[in-house]
Coordinates of C-alpha atoms and ligand atoms in Angstrom, one line a residue:
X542 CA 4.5 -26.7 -0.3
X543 CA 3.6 -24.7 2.9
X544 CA 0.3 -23.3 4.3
X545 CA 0.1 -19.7 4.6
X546 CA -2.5 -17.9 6.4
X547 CA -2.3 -14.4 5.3
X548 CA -3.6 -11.7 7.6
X549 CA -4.9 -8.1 6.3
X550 CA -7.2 -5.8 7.2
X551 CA -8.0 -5.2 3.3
X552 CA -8.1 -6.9 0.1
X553 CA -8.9 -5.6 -3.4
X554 CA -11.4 -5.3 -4.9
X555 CA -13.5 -5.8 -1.4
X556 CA -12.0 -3.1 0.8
X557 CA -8.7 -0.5 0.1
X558 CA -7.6 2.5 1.4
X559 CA -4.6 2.6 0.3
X560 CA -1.7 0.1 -1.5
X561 CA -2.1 -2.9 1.5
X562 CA -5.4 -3.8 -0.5
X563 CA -3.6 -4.6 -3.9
X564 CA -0.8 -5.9 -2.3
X565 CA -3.2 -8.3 -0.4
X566 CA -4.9 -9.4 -3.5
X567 CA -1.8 -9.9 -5.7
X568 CA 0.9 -11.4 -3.1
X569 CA -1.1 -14.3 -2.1
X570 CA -1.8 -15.1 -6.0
X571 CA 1.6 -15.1 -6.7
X572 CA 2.2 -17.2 -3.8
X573 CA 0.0 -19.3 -5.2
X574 CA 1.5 -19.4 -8.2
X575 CA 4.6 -20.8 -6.5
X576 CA 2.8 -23.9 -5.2
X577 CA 1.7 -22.9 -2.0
X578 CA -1.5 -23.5 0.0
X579 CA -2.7 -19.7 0.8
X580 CA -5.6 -18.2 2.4
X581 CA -6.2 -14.9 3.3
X582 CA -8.1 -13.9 6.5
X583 CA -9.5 -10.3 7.0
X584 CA -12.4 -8.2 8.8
X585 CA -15.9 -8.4 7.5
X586 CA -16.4 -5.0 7.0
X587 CA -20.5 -4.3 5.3
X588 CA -18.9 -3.9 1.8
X589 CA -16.9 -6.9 2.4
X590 CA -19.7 -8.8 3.2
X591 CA -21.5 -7.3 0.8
X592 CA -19.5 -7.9 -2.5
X593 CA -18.6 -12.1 -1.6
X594 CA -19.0 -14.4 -4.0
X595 CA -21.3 -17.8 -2.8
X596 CA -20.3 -16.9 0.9
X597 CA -20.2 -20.2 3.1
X598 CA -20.8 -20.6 6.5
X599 CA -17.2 -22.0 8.0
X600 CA -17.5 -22.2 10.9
X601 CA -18.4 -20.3 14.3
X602 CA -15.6 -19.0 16.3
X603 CA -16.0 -18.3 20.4
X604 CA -13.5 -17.3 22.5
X605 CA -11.8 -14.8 24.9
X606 CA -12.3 -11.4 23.5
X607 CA -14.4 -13.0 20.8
X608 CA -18.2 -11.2 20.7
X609 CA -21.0 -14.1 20.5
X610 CA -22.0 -14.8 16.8
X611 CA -18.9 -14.4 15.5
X612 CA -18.5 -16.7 12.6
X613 CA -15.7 -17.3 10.1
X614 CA -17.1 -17.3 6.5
X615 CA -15.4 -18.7 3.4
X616 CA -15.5 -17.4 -0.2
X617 CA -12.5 -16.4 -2.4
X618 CA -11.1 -13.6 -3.6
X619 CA -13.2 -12.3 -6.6
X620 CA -11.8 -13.0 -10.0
X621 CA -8.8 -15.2 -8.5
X622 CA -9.0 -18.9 -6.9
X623 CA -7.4 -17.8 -3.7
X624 CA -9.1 -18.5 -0.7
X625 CA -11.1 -15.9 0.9
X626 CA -11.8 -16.4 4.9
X627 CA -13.8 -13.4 6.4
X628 CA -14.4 -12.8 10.4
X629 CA -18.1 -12.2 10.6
X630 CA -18.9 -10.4 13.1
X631 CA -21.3 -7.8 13.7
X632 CA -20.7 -6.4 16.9
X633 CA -17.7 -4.8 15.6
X634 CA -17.6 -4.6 12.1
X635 CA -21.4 -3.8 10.3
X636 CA -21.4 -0.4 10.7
X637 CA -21.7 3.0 8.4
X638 CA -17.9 4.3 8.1
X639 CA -14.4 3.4 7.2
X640 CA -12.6 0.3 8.3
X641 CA -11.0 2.3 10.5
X642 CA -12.3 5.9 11.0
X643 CA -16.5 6.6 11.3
X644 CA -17.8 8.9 8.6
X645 CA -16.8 12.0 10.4
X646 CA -13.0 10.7 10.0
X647 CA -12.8 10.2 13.7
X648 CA -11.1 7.0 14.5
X649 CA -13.4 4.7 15.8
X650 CA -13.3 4.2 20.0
X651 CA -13.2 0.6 20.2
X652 CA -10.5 0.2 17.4
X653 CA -8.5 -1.8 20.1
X654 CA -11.2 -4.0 20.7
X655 CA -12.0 -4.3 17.2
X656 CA -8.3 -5.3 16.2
X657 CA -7.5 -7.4 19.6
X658 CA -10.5 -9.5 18.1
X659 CA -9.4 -9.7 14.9
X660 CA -5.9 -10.6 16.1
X661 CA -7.3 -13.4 18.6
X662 CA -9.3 -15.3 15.3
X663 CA -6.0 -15.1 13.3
X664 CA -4.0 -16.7 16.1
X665 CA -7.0 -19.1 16.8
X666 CA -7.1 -20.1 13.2
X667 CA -3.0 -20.6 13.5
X668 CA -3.0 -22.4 17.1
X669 CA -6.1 -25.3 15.7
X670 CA -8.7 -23.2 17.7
X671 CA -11.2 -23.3 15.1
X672 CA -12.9 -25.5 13.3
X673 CA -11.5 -24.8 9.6
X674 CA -9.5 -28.3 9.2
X675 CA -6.3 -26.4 7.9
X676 CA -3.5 -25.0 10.3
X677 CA -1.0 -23.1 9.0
X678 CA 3.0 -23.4 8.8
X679 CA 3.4 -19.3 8.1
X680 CA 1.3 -16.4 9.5
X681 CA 2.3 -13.7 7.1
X682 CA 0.7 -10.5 9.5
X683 CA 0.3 -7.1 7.6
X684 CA 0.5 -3.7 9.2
X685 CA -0.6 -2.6 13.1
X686 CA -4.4 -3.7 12.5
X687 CA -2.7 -7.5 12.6
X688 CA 0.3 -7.0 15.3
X689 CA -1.2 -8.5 18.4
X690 CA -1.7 -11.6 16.1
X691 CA 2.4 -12.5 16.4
X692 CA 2.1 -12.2 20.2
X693 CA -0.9 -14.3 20.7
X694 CA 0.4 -17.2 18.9
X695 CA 3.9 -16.9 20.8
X696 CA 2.6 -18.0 23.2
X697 CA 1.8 -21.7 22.7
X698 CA 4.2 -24.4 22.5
X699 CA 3.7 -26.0 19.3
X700 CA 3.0 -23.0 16.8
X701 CA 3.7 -22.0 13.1
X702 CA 6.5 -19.4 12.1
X703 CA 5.7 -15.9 11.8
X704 CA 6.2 -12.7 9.4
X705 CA 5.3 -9.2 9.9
X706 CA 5.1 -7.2 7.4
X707 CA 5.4 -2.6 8.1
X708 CA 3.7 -1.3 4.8
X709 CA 3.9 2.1 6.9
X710 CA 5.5 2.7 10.1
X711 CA 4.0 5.4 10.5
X712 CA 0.4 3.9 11.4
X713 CA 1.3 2.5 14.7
X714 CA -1.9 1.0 16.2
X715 CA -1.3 2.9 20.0
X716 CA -3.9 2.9 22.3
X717 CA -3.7 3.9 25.9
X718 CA -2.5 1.6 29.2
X719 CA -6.4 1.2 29.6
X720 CA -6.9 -0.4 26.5
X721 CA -3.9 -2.2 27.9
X722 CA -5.6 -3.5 30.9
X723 CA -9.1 -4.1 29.6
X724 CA -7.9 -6.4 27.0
X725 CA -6.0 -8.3 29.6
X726 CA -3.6 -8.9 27.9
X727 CA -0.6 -10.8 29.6
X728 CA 1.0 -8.1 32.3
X729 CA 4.4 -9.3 31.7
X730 CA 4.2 -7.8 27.6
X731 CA 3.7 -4.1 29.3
X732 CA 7.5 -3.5 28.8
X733 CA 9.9 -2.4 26.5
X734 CA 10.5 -5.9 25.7
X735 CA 6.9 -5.8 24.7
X736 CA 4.1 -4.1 23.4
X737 CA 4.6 -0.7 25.7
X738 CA 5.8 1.8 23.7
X739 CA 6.0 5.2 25.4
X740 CA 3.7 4.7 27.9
X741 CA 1.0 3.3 25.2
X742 CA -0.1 0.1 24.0
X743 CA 1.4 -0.1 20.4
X744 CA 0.1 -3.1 18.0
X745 CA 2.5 -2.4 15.7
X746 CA 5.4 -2.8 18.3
X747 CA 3.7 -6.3 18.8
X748 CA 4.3 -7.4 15.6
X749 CA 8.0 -6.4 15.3
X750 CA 8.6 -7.9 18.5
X751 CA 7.1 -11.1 18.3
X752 CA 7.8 -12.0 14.8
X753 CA 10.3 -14.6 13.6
X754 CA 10.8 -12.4 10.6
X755 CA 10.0 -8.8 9.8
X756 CA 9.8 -7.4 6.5
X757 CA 9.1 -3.8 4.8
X758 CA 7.8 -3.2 1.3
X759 CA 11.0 -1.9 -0.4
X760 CA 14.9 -2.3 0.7
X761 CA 15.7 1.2 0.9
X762 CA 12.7 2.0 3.2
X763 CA 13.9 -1.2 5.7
X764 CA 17.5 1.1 5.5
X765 CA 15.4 4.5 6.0
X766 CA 13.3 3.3 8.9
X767 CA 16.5 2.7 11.5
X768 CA 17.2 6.1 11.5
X769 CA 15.4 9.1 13.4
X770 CA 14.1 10.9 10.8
X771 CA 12.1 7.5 9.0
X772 CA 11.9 5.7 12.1
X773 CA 8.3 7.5 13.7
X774 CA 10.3 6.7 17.2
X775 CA 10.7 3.2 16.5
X776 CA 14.5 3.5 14.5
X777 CA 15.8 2.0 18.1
X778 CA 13.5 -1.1 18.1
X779 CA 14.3 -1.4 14.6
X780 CA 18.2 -1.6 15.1
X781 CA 17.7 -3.7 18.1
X782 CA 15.6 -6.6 15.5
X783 CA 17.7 -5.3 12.6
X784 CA 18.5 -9.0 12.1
X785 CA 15.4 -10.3 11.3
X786 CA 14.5 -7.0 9.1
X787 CA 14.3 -7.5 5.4
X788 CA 13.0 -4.8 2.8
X789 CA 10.9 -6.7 -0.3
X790 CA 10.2 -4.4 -2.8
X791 CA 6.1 -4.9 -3.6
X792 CA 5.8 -6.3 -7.0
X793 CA 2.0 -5.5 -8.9
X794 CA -0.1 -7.0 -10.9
X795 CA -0.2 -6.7 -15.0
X796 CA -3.5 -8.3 -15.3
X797 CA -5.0 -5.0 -13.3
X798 CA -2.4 -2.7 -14.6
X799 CA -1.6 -2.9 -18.2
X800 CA -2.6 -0.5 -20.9
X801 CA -2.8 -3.2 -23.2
X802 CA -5.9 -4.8 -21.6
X803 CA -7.0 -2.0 -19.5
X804 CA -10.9 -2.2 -19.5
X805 CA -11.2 1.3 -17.8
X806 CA -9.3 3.1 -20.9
X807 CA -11.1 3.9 -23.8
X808 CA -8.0 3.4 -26.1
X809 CA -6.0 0.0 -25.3
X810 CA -2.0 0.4 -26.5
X811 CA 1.2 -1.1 -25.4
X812 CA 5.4 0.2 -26.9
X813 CA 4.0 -0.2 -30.1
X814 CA 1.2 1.7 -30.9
X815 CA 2.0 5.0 -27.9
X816 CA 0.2 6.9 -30.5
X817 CA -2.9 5.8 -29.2
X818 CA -1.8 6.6 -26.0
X819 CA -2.7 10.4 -27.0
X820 CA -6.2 10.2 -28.0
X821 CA -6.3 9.0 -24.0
X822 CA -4.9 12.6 -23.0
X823 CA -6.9 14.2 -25.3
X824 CA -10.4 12.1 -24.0
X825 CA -9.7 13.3 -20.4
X826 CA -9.1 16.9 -21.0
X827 CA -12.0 17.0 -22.8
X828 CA -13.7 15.1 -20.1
X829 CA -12.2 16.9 -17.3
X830 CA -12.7 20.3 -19.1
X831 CA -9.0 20.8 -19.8
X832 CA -7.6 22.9 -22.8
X833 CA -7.2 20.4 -26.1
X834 CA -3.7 20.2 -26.9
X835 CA -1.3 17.4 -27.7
X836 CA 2.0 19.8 -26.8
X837 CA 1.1 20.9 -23.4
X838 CA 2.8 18.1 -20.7
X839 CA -0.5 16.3 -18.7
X840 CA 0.8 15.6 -15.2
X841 CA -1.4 13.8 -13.2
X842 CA -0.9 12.7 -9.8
X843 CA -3.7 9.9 -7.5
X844 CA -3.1 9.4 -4.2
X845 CA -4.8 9.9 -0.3
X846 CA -4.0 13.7 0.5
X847 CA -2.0 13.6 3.3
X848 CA 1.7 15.5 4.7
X849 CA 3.3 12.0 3.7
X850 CA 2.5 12.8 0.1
X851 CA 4.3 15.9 0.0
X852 CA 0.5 17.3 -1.1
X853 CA 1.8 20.7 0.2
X854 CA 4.6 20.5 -2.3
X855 CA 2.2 20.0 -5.4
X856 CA 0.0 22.7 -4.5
X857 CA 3.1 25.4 -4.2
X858 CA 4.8 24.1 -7.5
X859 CA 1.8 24.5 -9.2
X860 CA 1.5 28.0 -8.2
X861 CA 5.0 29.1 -8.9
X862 CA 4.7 27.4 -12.4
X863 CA 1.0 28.9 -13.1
X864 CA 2.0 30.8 -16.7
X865 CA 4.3 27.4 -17.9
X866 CA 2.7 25.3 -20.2
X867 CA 1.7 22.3 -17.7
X868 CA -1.4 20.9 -17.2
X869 CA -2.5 18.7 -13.8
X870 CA -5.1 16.5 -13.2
X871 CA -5.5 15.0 -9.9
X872 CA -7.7 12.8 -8.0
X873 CA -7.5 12.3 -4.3
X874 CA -9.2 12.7 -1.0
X875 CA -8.1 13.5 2.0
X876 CA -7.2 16.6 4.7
X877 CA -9.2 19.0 4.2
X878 CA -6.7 21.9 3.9
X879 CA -5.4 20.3 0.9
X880 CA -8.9 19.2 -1.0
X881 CA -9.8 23.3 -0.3
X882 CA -6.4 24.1 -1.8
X883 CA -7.0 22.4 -5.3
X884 CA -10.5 23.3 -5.4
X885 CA -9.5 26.9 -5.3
X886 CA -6.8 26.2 -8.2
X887 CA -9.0 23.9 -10.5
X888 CA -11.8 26.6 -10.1
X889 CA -9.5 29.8 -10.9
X890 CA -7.5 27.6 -13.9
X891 CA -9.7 25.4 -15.0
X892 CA -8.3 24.8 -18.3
X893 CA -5.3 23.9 -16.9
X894 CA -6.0 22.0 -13.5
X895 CA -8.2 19.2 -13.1
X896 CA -8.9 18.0 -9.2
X897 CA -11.8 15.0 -8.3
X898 CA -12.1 15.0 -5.0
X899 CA -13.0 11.5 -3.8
X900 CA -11.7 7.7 -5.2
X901 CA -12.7 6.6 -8.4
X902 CA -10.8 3.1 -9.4
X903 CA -11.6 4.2 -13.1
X904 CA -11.0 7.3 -13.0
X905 CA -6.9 6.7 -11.5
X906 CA -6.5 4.0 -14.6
X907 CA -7.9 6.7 -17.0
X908 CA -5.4 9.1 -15.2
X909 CA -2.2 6.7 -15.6
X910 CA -3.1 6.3 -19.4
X911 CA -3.7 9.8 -20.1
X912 CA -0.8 11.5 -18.4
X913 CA 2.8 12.1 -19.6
X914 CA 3.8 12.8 -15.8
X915 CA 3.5 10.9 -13.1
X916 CA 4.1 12.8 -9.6
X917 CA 4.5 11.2 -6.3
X918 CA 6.5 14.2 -4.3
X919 CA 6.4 12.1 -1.3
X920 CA 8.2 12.4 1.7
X921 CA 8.7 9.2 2.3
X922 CA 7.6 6.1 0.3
X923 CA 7.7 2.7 1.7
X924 CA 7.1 1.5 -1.9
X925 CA 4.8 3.3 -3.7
X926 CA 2.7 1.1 -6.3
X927 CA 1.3 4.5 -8.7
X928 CA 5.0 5.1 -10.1
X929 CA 5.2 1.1 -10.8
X930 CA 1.6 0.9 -12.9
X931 CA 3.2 4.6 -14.3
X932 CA 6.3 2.6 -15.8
X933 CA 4.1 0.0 -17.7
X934 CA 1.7 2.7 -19.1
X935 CA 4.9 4.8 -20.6
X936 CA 4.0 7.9 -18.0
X937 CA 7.3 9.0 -17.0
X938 CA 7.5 8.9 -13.2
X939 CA 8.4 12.8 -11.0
X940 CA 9.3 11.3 -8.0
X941 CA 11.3 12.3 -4.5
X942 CA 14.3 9.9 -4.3
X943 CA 13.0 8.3 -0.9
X944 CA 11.7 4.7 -0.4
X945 CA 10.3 2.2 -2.8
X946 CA 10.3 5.6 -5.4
X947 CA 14.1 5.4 -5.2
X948 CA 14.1 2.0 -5.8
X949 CA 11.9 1.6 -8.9
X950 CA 12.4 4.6 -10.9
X951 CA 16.1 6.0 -12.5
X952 CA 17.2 9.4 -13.0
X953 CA 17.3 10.2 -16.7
X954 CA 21.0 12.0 -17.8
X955 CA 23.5 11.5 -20.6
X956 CA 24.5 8.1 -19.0
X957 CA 21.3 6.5 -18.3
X958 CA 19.9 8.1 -21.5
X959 CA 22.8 5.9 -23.0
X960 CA 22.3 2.7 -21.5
X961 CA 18.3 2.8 -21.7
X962 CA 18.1 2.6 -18.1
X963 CA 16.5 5.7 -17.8
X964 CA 13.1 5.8 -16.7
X965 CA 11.9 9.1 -15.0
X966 CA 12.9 12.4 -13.1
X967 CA 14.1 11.7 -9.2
X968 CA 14.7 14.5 -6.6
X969 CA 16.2 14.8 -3.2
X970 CA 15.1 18.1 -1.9
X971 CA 11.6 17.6 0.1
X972 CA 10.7 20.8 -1.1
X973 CA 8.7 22.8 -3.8
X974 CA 12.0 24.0 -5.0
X975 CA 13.2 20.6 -5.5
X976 CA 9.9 19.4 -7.3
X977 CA 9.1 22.6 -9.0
X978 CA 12.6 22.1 -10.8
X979 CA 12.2 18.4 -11.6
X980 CA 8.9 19.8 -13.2
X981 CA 10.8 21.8 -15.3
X982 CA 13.5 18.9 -16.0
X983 CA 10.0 17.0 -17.3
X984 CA 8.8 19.4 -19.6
X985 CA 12.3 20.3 -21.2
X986 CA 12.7 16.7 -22.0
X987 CA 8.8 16.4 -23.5
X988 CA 10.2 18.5 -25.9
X989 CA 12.9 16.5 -27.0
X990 CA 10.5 14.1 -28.8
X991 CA 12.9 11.4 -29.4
X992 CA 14.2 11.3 -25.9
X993 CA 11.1 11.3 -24.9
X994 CA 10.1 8.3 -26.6
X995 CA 12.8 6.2 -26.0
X996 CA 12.3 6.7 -22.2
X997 CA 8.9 5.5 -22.3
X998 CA 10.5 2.6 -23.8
X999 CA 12.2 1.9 -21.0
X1000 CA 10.3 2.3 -19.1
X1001 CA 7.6 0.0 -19.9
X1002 CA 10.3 -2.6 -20.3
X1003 CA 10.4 -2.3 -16.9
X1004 CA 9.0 -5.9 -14.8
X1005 CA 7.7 -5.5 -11.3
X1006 CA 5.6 -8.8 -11.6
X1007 CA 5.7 -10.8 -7.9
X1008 CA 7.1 -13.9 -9.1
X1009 CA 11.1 -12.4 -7.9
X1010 CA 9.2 -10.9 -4.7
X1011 CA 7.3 -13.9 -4.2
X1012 CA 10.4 -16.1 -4.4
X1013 CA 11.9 -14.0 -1.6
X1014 CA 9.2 -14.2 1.0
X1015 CA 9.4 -17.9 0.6
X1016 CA 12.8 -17.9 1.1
X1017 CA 12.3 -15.8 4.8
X1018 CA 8.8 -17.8 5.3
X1019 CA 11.4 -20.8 5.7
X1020 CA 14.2 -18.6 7.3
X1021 CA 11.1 -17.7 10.1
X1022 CA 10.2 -21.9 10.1
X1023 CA 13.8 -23.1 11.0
X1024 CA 13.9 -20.2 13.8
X1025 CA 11.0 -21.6 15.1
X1026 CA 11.8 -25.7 14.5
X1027 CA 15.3 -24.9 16.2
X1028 CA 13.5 -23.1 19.6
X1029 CA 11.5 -26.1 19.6
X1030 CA 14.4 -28.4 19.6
X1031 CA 16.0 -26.5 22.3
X1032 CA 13.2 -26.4 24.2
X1033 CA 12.7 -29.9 24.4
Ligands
LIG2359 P1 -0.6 4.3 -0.2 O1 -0.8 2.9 0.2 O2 0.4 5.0 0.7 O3 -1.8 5.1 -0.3 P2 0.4 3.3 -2.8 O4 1.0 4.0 -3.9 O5 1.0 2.1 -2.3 O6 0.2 4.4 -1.6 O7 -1.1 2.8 -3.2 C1 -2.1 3.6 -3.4 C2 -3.2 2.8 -4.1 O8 -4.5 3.5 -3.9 C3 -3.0 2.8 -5.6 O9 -3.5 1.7 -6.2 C4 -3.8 4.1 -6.0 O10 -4.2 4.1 -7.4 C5 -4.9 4.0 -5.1 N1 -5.6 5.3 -4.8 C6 -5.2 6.2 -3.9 N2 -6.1 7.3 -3.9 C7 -7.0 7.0 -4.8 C8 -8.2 7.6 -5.3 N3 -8.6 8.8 -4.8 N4 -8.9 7.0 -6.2 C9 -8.6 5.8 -6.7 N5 -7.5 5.1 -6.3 C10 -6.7 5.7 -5.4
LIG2360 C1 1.6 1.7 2.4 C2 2.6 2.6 1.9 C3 2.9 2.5 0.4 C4 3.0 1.0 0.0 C5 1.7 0.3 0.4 C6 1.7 -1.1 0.0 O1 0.3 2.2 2.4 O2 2.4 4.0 2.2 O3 4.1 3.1 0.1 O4 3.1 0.9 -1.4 O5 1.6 0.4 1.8 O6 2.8 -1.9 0.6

């Protein structure tokens, strides 16, 4: 059994912007699962804060870069028995906003401050700094918000192996040489052996650099991201640590994301009863004012609107196929240029488009259940967890063959049809050409009922459970602690 401190900067249900928040509450179950000792360490954000379960007191923590009153506080994930530790600390985190951007969606100015600090407790907790009576063997970092945490703790003698995992490389964490300087941080680490990265301060470069292990969420993504086009300026890094670069597929979790126990869905099914799948289409459209109808193709799409997305893509495609029979219904927020866009389309068709703008948990379960199509048009994917929860609700993936979407979801034609492997409609093109004719790939195929039918079988055969990705960051937590046990030998 090893101890594993798991770093994030979000955790459903207590904070998410995006996929790192379910992957931090279902990873370090699964971990658990396997025998290990796990806590999970993250920023006490208000609604953090807010929604804990029988906080305790932990302990205080003090320190270089550490504001006074900064305590650690312990509670547990809610509705699992994982350990919950939560940096309390005011000065920096109990404010009106995102965890990362203020409520005009301006990133905050002290976010280096705010994330040094964060990185300083997690190395403290790892070095025996604080008072919590548990060290860890493993630091398993997530994303730029954690990266400074790898360098800190490389720099003692005696320390535990760490794991750095890039959900998105293109979130770098890069401040300016002043940020640099007032978080005097070692001078040597301003260097392309370091943390510079063009002339900036990059927390994500940290974390590649001073990891014994780095991992991305999906294989093809840890092959997409050495090259320029994937690589957001850091393919060259990449290729220069390609040795210690792994791709683990993210795996989900069933108990959240079934349609046999959903408890946001009105009408619970699973491959035996799809016919009540259905009366789930036909209770959104009515809710969302869509037309009635069984025939017409749903295809519903949930996700942050942003250029990674391929937003740009939806919005054309659904103009271009305006007089097909398709209905959308999509819930998202986002830039602004794309919310205004599918306003404007859900207002002039509004029996046929659907668009929330905001997050709604419930809603985006009711969405998955209720759909026949799922789109993800992305432009790249590092894994993608919508088209995974798709699969298990028998709501046939449309996704761009890029990333974890390549990975997870198969290309019906005569062969796969044959070998029930198929499980959804992939394209290359990062275009509206290239969706639009996927879209009409979909709706050909919902018409051939049997086809149809059998790939939603296959589709929900499909098992992304952790346990297999679980078992293969155990395997590199213990590649990362012999790294570290043979410096130490040669060291001494
Ligand atoms: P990313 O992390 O890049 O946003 P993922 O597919 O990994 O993409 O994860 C997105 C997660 O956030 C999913 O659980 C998805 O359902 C959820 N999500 C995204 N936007 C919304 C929204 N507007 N309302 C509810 N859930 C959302
Ligand atoms: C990121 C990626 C997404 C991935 C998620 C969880 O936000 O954009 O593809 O699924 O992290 O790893």
């Amino acid at each position: 059994m090893s101890k594993i401190l798991f770093a994030t900067s979000e955790v459903f249900p207590l904070v998410k912007t995006g996929g790192l928040a379910d992957v931090s509450n279902s990873l370090p179950s699964a971990l658990q699962l396997l025998n290990q000792d796990v806590r999970v360490v993250v920023p006490g954000y208000p609604d953090v804060i807010a929604k804990l379960e029988n906080p305790m007191h932990l302990c205080d923590v003090d320190g270089f870069l550490i504001p006074e009153g900064t305590r650690l506080l312990e509670s547990s994930i809610p509705d699992t028995n994982v350990t919950l530790w939560v940096v309390d600390c005011p000065d920096f985190y109990s404010r009106e906003g995102g965890p990362y951007l203020d409520s005009y969606q301006q990133e905050w100015p002290d976010n280096a401050q705010r994330f040094a600090m964060f990185c300083r407790v997690i190395a403290d907790i790892a070095l025996g700094h604080c008072d919590t009576s548990w060290q860890p063997d493993i630091v398993h970092c997530n994303d730029w918000q954690t990266g400074l945490a790898p360098a800190f703790i490389s720099l003692a003698e005696n320390r535990p192996a760490t794991i750095f995992t890039i959900h998105n490389l293109a979130y770098q964490g890069n401040f300016s040489k002043e940020a640099f300087d007032e978080l005097l941080l070692p001078y040597q680490w301003w260097s392309v052996d370091g943390v510079e990265f063009y002339h900036k301060l990059s927390f994500l470069k940290a974390g590649v650099v001073f990891s014994d292990q780095v991992t991305t969420v999906s294989p093809s993504y840890a092959q997409e991201i050495l090259s320029p086009e994937f690589g957001y300026g850091m393919d060259g890094l990449l290729r220069h640590h390609q040795s210690k670069l792994t791709g683990v597929l993210n795996g989900v979790d069933y108990s959240t994301w079934s349609p046999s126990s959903d408890t946001h869905i009105k009408f619970n099914y699973d491959r035996e009863s799809l016919e009540e799948k259905i009366k789930n289409k036909l209770d959104l459209q009515r809710n969302m004012g869509l037309k009635l109808t069984k025939g017409t193709p749903l295809f519903g799409m949930v996700c942050r609107l942003v250029h990674q997305k391929g937003v740009d893509f939806v919005v054309e495609t659904i103009k271009a196929n305006i007089d097909e029979k398709i209905q959308w219904v999509i819930l998202g927020s986002g830039e602004e240029y794309f919310e205004n866009a599918l306003f404007e389309l859900a207002e002039q068709y509004s029996e046929k488009i659907s668009f929330t703008q905001g997050y709604s948990e419930s809603l985006a379960h009711r969405i998955e259940a209720a759909s026949d199509v799922f789109v993800m048009a992305s432009r790249y994917e590092p894994c993608g967890l919508n088209q995974i929860y798709s699969l298990r609700y028998g709501t046939l993936p449309l996704v761009r063959e890029t990333g974890g979407l390549a990975d997870t979801v198969v290309q019906v034609n005569e062969q796969t049809l044959e070998d029930r492997s198929a499980t959804g409609f992939v394209f290359q093109e990062a275009s509206s050409e290239g969706l639009s004719e996927a879209a009409q790939q979909a709706c050909n195929f919902f018409r051939k009922k049997k086809k149809w039918r059998s790939m939603q079988e296959n589709a929900m055969n499909q098992d992304f459970s952790w346990k297999q990705s679980a078992d293969l960051y155990l395997g590199l937590y213990d590649l990362a602690l012999e790294g570290v046990r043979s410096g130490q030998m040669v060291a001494e």
